[in-house]
XYZ file of C-alpha atoms in Angstrom:
565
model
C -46.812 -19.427 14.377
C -45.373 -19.363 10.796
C -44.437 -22.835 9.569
C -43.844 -22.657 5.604
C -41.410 -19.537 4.420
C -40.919 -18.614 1.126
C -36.798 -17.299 0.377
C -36.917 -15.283 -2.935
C -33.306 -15.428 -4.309
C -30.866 -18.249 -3.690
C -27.791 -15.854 -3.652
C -25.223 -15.022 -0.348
C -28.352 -13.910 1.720
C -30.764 -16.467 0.516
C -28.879 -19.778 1.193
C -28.264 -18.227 5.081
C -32.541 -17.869 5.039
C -32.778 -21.415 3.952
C -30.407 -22.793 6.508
C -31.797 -20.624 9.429
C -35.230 -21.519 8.416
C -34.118 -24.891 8.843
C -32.426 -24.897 12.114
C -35.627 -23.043 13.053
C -37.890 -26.092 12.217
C -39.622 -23.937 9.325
C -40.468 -25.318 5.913
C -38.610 -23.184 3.448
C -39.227 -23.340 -0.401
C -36.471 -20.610 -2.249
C -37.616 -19.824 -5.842
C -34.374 -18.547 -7.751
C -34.273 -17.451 -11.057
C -31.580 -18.239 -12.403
C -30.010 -21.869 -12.711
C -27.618 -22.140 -10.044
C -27.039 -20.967 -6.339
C -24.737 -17.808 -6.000
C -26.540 -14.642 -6.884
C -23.813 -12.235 -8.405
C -21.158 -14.546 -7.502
C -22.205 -16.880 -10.096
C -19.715 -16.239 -12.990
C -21.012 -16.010 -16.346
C -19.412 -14.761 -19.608
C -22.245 -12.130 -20.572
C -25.196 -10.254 -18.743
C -28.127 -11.252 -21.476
C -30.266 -12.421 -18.416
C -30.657 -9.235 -16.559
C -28.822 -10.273 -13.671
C -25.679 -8.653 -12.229
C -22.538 -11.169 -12.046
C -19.204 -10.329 -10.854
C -15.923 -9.609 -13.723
C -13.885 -12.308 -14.141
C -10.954 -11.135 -12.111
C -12.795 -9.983 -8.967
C -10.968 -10.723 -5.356
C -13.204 -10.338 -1.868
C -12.205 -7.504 -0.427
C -13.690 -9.189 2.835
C -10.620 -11.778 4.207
C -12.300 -15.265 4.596
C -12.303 -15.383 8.530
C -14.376 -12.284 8.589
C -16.404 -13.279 5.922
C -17.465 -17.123 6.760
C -21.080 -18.343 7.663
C -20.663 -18.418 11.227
C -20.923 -22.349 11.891
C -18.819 -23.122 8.559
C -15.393 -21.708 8.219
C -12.894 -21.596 5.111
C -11.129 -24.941 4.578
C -7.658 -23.941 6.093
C -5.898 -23.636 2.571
C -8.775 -21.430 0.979
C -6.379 -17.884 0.187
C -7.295 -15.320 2.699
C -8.856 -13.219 -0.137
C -10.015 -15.400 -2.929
C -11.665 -14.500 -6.742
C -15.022 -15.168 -7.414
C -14.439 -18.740 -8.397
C -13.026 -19.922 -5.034
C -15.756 -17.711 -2.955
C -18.665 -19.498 -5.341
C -16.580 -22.928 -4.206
C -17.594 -21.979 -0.803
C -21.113 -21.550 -1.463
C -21.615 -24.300 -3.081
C -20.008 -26.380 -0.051
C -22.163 -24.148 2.323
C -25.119 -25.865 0.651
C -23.855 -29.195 -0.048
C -22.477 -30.049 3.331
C -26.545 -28.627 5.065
C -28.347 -30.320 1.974
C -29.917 -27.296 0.971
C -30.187 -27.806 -2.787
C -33.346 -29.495 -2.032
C -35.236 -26.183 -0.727
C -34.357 -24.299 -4.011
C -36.249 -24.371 -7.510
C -34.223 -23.089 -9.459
C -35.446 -21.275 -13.455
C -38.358 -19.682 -10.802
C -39.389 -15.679 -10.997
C -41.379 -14.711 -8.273
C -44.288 -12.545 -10.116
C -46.408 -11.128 -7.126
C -45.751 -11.279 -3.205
C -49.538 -10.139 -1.788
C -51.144 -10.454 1.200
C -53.925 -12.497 1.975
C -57.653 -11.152 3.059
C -57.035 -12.154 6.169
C -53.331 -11.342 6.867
C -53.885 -9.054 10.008
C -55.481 -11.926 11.916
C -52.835 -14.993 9.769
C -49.824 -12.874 8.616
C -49.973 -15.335 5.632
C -48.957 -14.473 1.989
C -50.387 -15.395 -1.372
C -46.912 -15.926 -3.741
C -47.119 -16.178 -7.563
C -43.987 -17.828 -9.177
C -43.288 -18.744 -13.211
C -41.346 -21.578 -13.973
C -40.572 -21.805 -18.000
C -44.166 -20.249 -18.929
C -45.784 -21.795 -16.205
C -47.804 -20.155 -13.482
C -47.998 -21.473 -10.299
C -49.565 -19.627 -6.640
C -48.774 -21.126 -3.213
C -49.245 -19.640 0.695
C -47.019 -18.621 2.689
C -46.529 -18.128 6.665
C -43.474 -15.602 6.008
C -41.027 -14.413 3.820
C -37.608 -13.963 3.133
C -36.542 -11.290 0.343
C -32.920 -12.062 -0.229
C -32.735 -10.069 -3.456
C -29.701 -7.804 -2.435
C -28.691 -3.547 -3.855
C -27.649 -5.178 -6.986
C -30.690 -5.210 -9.257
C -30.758 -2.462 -11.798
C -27.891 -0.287 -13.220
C -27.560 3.060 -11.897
C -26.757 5.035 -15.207
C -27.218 8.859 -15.011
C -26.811 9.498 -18.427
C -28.843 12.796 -17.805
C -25.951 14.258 -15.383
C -23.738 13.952 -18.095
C -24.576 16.731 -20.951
C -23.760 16.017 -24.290
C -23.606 12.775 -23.328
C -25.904 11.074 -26.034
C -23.341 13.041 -28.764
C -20.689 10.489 -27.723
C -19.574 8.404 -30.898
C -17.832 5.853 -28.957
C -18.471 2.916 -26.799
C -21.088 3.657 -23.781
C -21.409 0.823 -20.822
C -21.826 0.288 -17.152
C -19.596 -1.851 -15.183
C -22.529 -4.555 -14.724
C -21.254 -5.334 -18.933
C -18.032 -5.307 -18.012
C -16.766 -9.095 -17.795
C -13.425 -9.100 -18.578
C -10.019 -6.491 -20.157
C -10.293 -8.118 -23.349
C -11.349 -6.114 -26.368
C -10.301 -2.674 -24.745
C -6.435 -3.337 -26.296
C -4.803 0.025 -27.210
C -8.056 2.400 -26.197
C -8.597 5.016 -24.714
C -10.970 4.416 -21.761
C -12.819 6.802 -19.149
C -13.899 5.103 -16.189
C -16.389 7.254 -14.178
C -16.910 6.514 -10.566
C -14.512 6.051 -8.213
C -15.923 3.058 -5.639
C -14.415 -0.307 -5.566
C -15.719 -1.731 -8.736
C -13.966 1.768 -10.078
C -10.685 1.082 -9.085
C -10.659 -2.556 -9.633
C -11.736 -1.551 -13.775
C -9.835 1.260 -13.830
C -6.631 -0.651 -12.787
C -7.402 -4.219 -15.216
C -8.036 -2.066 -18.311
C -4.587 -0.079 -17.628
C -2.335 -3.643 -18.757
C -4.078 -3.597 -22.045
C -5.434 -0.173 -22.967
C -3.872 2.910 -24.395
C -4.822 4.928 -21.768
C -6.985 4.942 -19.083
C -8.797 8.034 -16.989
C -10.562 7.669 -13.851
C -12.897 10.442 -12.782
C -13.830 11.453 -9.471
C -16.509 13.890 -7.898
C -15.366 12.959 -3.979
C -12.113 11.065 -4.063
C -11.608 8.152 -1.998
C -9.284 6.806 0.680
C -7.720 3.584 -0.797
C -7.172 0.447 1.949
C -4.961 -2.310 1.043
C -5.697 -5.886 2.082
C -2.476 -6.326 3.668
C -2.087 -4.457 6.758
C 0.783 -3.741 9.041
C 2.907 -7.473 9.519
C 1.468 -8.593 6.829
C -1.928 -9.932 8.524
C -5.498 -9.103 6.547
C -6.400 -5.722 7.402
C -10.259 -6.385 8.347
C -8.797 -8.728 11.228
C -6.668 -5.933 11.966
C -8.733 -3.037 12.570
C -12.091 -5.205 13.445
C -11.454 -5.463 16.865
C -14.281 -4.599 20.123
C -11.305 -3.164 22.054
C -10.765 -0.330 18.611
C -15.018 0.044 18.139
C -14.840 0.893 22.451
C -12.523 3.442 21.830
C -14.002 4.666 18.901
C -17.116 5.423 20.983
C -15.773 7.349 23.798
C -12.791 9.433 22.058
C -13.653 12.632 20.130
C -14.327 12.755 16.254
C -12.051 15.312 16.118
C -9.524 13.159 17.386
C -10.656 10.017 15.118
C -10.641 12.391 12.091
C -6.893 13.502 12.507
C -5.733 9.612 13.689
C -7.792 8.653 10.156
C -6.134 11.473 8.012
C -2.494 10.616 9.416
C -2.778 7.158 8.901
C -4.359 6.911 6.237
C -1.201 9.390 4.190
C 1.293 7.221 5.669
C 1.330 4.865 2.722
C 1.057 7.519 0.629
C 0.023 11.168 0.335
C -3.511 10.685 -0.898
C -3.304 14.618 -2.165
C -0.623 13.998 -4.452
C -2.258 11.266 -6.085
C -5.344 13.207 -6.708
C -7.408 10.350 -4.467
C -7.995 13.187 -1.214
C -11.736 13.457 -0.280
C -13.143 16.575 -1.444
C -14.048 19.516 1.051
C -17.452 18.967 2.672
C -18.077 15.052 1.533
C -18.528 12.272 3.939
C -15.215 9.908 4.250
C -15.096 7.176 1.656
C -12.761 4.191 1.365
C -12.123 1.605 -1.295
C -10.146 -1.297 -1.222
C -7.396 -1.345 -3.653
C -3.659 -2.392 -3.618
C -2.752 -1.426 -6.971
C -4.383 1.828 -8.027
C -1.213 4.142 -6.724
C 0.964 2.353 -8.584
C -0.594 2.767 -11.415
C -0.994 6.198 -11.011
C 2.373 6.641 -9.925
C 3.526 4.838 -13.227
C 0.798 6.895 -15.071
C -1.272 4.130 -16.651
C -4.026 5.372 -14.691
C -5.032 8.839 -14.788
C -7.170 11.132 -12.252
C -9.478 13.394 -13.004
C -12.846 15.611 -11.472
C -16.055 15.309 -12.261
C -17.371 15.664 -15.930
C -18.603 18.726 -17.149
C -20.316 17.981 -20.658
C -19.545 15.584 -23.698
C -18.163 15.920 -27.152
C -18.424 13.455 -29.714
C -15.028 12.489 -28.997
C -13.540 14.058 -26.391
C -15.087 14.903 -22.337
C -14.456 17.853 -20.611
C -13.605 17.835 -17.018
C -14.818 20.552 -13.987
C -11.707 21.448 -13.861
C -11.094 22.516 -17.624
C -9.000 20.089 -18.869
C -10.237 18.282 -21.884
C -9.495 14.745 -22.985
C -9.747 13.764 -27.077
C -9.799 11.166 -28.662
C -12.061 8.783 -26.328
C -13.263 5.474 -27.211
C -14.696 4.167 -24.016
C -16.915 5.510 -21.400
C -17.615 2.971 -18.192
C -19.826 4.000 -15.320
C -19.549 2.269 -12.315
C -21.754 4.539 -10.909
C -23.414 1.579 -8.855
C -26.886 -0.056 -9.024
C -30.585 0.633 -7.707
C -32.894 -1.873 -5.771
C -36.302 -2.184 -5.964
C -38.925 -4.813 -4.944
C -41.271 -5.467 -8.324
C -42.906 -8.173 -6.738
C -45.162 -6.374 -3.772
C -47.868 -4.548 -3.830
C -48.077 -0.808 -3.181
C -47.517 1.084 -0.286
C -45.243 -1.884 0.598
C -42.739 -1.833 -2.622
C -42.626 1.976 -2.255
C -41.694 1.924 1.903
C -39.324 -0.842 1.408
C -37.223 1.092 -0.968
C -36.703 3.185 2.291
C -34.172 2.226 4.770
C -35.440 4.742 7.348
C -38.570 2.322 7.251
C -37.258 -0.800 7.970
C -36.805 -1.638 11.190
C -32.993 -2.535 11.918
C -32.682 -2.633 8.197
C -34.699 -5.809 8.229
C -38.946 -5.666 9.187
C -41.132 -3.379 7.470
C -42.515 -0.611 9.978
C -46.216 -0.556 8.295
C -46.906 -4.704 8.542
C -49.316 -5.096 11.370
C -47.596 -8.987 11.199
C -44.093 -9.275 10.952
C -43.779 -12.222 8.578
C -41.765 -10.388 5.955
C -38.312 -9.577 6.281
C -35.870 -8.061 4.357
C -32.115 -9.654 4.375
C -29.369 -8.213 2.942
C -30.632 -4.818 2.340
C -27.874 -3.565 4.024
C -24.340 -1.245 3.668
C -21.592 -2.583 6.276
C -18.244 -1.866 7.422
C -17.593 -5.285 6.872
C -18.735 -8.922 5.645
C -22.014 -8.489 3.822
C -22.135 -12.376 4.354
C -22.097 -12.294 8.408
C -24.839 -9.331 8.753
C -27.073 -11.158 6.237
C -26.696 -14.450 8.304
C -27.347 -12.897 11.240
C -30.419 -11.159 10.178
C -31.582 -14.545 8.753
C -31.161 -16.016 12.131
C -33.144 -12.886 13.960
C -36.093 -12.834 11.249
C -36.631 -16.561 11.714
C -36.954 -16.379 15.525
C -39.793 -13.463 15.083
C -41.753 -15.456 12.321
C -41.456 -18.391 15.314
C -42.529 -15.874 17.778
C -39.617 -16.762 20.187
C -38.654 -12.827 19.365
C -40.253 -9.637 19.398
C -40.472 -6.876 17.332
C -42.479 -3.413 19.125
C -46.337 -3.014 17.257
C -46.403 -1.568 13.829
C -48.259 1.832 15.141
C -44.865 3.056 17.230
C -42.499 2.036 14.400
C -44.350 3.716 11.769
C -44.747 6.896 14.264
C -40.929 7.381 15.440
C -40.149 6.538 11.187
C -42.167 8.899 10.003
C -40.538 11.552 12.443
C -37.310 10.966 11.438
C -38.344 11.786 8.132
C -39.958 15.018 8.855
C -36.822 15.635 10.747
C -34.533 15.007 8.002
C -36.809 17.023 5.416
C -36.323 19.959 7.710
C -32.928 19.762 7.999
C -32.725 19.323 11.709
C -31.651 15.710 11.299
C -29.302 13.981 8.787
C -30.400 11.202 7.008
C -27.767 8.372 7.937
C -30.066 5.550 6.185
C -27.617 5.191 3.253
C -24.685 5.352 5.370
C -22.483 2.742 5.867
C -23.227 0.547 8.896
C -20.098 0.237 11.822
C -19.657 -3.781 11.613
C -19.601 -4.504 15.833
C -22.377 -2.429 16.571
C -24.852 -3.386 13.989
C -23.791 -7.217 14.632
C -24.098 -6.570 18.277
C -27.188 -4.938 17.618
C -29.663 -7.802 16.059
C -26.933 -10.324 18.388
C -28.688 -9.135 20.922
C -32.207 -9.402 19.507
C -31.484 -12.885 19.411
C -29.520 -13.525 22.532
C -26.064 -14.650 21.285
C -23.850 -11.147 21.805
C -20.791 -12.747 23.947
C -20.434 -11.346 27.347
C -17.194 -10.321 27.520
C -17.219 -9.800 31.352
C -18.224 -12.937 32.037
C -15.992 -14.760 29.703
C -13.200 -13.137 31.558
C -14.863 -14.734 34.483
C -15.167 -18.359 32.906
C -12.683 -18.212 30.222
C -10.223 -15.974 30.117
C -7.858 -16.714 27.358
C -11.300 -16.794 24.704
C -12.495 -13.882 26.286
C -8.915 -12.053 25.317
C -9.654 -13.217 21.792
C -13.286 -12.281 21.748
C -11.987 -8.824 23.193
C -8.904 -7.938 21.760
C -9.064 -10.371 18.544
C -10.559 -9.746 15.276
C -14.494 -9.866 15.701
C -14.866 -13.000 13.389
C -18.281 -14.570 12.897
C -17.802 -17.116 15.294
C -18.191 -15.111 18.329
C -22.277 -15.090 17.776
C -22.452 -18.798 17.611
C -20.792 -19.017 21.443
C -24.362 -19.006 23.243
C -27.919 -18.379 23.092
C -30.142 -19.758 20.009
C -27.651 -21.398 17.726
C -25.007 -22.137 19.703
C -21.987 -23.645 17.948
C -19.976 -26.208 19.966
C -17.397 -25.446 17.551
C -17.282 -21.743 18.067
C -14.450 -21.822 20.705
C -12.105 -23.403 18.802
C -12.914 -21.391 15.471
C -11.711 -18.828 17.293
C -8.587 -19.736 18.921
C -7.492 -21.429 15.418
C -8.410 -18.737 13.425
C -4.779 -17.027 12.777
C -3.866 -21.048 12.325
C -6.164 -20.762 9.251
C -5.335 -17.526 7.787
C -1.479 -18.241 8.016
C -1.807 -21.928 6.162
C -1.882 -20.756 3.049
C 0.926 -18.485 3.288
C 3.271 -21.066 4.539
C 4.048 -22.837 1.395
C 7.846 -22.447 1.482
C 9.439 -23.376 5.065
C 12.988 -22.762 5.659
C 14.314 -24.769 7.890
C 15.665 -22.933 11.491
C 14.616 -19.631 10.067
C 12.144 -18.951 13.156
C 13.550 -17.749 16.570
C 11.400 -17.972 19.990
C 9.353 -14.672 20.507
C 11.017 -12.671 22.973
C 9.960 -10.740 26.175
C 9.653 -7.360 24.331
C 8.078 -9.070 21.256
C 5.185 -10.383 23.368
C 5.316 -6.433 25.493
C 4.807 -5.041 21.643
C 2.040 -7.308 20.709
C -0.377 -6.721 23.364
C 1.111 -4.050 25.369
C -0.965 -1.247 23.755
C -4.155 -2.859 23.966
C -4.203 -3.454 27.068
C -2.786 -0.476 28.654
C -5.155 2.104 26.050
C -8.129 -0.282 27.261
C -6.930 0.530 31.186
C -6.921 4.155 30.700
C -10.316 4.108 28.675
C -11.675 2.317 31.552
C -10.539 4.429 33.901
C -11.142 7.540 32.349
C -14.790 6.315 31.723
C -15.872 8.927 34.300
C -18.873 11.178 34.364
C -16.838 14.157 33.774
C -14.908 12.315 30.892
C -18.373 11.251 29.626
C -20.100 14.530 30.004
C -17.109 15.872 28.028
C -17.373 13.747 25.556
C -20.850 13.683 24.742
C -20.721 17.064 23.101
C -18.879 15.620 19.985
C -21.146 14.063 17.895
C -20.267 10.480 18.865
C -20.955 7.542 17.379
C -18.616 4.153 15.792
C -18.842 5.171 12.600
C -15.233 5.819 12.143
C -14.189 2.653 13.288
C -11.721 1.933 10.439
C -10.158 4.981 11.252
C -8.685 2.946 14.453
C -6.106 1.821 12.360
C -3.979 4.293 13.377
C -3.421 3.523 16.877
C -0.237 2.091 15.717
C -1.302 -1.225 16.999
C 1.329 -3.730 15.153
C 0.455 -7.201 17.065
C -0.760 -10.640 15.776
C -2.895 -9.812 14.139
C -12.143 -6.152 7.132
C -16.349 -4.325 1.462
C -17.168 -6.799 -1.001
């Protein structure tokens, strides 16, 4: 049974490892490299170290109910979206209040990550770590690689021709701190996720011009939904992800597509998804204003450079450029192991539930936070945490390395010939992955039986927003405080709203008011139950099924009480 665990990173994902390890009985030791807890969350005014940090004006895109550790909410007055000094506030309470400074050397790189000669029989690891010039080896039962996507700039410079002729100013967004120093240019921002919009928009108060390019197009979200409530408590709901599994994508498409326009036309604003591409959505609530007040330009894809100007798939040309920003993301790699295991981890289709390495005949390594979700990065990586410590324990199990590597390797033959898409670098539907490694562990709520035994938290758990609390109600890890997390959690998310009362203004919710609120849910969930037939099922099972368009359940029109970093 493992007993000591090495964390590498003491970031988001790598403070959850040291707590679950922890709570677990396990001896963790976290080696982080740079001087404080945070990861890219950690503000800093430049990039000299290597490591990617968040601009100065980022806000979660993730509302804080849906993004909490699940035994530690928000204080009540936190903002319900917050910058990255608040969220690194957080953190640093996370740790503080569970004492977990103590597990963490901080100024540590982890240099090698081997196994030892007898690993098949131990699982154990040999783990080389520098501290200020100083070498230092230790063993290890497991562990924990909490080093996130974020690693190394993604800069194709080689898609762009005549790229290198550029005179002016060439960066990606991990250089990007802050909109000062841009006054009066011209800027191209190339990329169009939600680091994208969120430059593309700060750089439009202060620069001459800016120009956003686009190969796909996007479908911009705002973080206020319907009412007013945070729109990932909105649409995160089990009652919208069971619907989204039984009624056709055809259907889903055209509810998305509707609702998604009703703000505004997304082909007017140059922002529709191009022919052919998989949906994409970004959170932003002020790129169509500035488009609409022209401070932010669209435009395709680039064609080729000029040493001053960029010319555009479409044939336009723009002159006169001084800036060029990709935010055309980041790579992750794994420097620290030892081939074939660097080279298999950098495949998703390998990892079993995104987390265990199919080809370790031990499972004492995991991977957390390797993940895209539909959702709070924070709550998957927990909940991995939580699952990877149980295996390393034993008190979970994973199937033998021979059948993962066999039904991996498949798929991968599969999706070489074409018969099978690869979905690896897809985003992940929120409820079902959670649900997924929930029950691994034993803690995905029953909702039938809370009906039974509770019914007024099993209407939360059901029709609510799926907040992190719901996987601390039972099994390994249980939270006494879970229940009431939940039915205060719209007490918490309104506090900080309420700062000006006005005395009488509020009238008693009527009859109709309460038929509005959760009439719909309940009577869409009665016909969904009742026309979960065979026929209905065998009917539906030739659409290509599956949860992924989840935030396309939006557009139910649901408009009661009421989810990427």
């Amino acid at each position: 049974m493992a007993r000591r665990v090495a964390v590498i990173g003491a970031g988001v994902s790598g403070l959850s490892s040291i707590k679950c390890c922890l709570d677990e009985d396990l001896e963790p030791t976290c080696f982080e490299r740079s001087n404080d807890i945070g990861g890219l969350w950690k503000f800093t005014e430049t990039s000299k170290d290597g490591m990617t940090r968040v601009y100065r004006s980022l806000v979660t895109n993730v509302c804080k109910e849906m993004s909490c550790y699940s035994d530690f909410p928000f204080q009540e007055d936190y903002p319900n979206y917050m910058n990255q000094g608040k969220f690194w506030d957080y953190l640093q309470e996370f740790a503080e209040h569970f004492d977990l400074l103590k597990y963490i050397r901080f100024r540590t790189t982890v240099c090698s990550v081997t196994k030892r000669p007898d690993f098949s029989e131990t699982g154990q690891w040999d783990v080389v770590t520098e501290t200020e010039g100083k070498r230092d080896r230790g063993v290890f039962d497991a562990v924990m690689v909490c080093t996130g996507h974020f690693l190394n700039p993604h800069l194709p410079l080689e898609s762009f021709p005549g790229i290198h002729k550029f005179k002016g100013q060439i960066l990606h967004s991990q250089e990007y701190k802050s909109p000062e120093g841009f006054q009066g240019k011209r800027v191209l921002v190339i990329g169009l996720g939600n680091t994208g919009g969120d430059v593309a928009v700060e750089l439009s108060r202060t620069a001459a011009q800016v120009l956003l390019s686009t190969r796909t197009g996007a479908w911009v979200i705002h973080r206020c939904s319907n009412g007013g409530y945070p729109y990932n408590m909105v649409i995160t709901r089990r009652y919208l992800n069971f619907m989204a599994q039984v009624l056709p994508s055809c259907v889903l498409n055209w509810i998305q597509e509707r609702q998604m326009n009703k703000r505004f036309n997304h082909e007017n604003y140059g922002l529709s998804i191009t022919k052919g591409r998989k949906p994409k959505f970004i959170v932003n609530d002020e790129l169509p204003i500035c488009i609409l007040c022209g401070t932010v330009t669209m435009k395709t894809s680039v064609k080729e450079f000029t040493e001053t100007s960029a010319v555009f798939e479409d044939g336009t040309v723009e002159e006169n450029l001084d800036v060029v920003i990709f935010t055309t993301g980041y790579t992750f790699s794994f420097p620290f192991l030892e081939e074939p295991l660097k080279s298999l981890c950098t495949k998703k289709i390998f990892l079993y539930k995104q987390v265990f390495p199919s080809n370790l005949e031990r499972a004492t390594l995991a991977i957390i936070g390797l993940i895209s979700l539909k959702g709070s990065i924070l709550s998957g990586t927990e909940l991995q945490a939580r699952w990877a410590t149980r295996v390393f324990k034993g008190l979970c199990k994973i199937p033998p390395s021979p059948k993962l590597m066999a039904e991996a390797t498949k798929k991968e033959q599969l999706i070489e010939r074409g018969v099978m898409k690869d979905i690896s670098k897809d985003k992940l539907e929120y409820i079902t992955y959670m649900d997924d490694i929930a029950t691994c562990i034993g803690t995905k709520p029953s909702v039938p039986f809370l009906f039974l035994k509770d019914p007024r938290l099993a209407w939360e758990v059901f029709f609510g927003p799926c907040t992190p609390y719901q996987y601390r109600l039972k099994g390994p890890g249980k939270w006494d405080g879970a229940r009431n997390a939940i039915l205060t959690q719209w007490d918490r998310t309104l506090k900080p709203l309420k700062t000006r009362i006005v005395p009488d203004s509020t009238k008693p919710a009527s009859m109709s008011h309460y038929l509005k609120v959760w009439g719909v849910p309940i009577l869409l969930a009665s016909l969904l139950l009742i026309c979960k037939s065979s026929l209905f099922l065998k009917l539906v099972q030739e659409f290509p099924l599956t949860s992924k368009y989840l935030v396309r359940m939006n557009l139910i029109g649901y408009k009661g009480c009421p989810e990427p970093y």
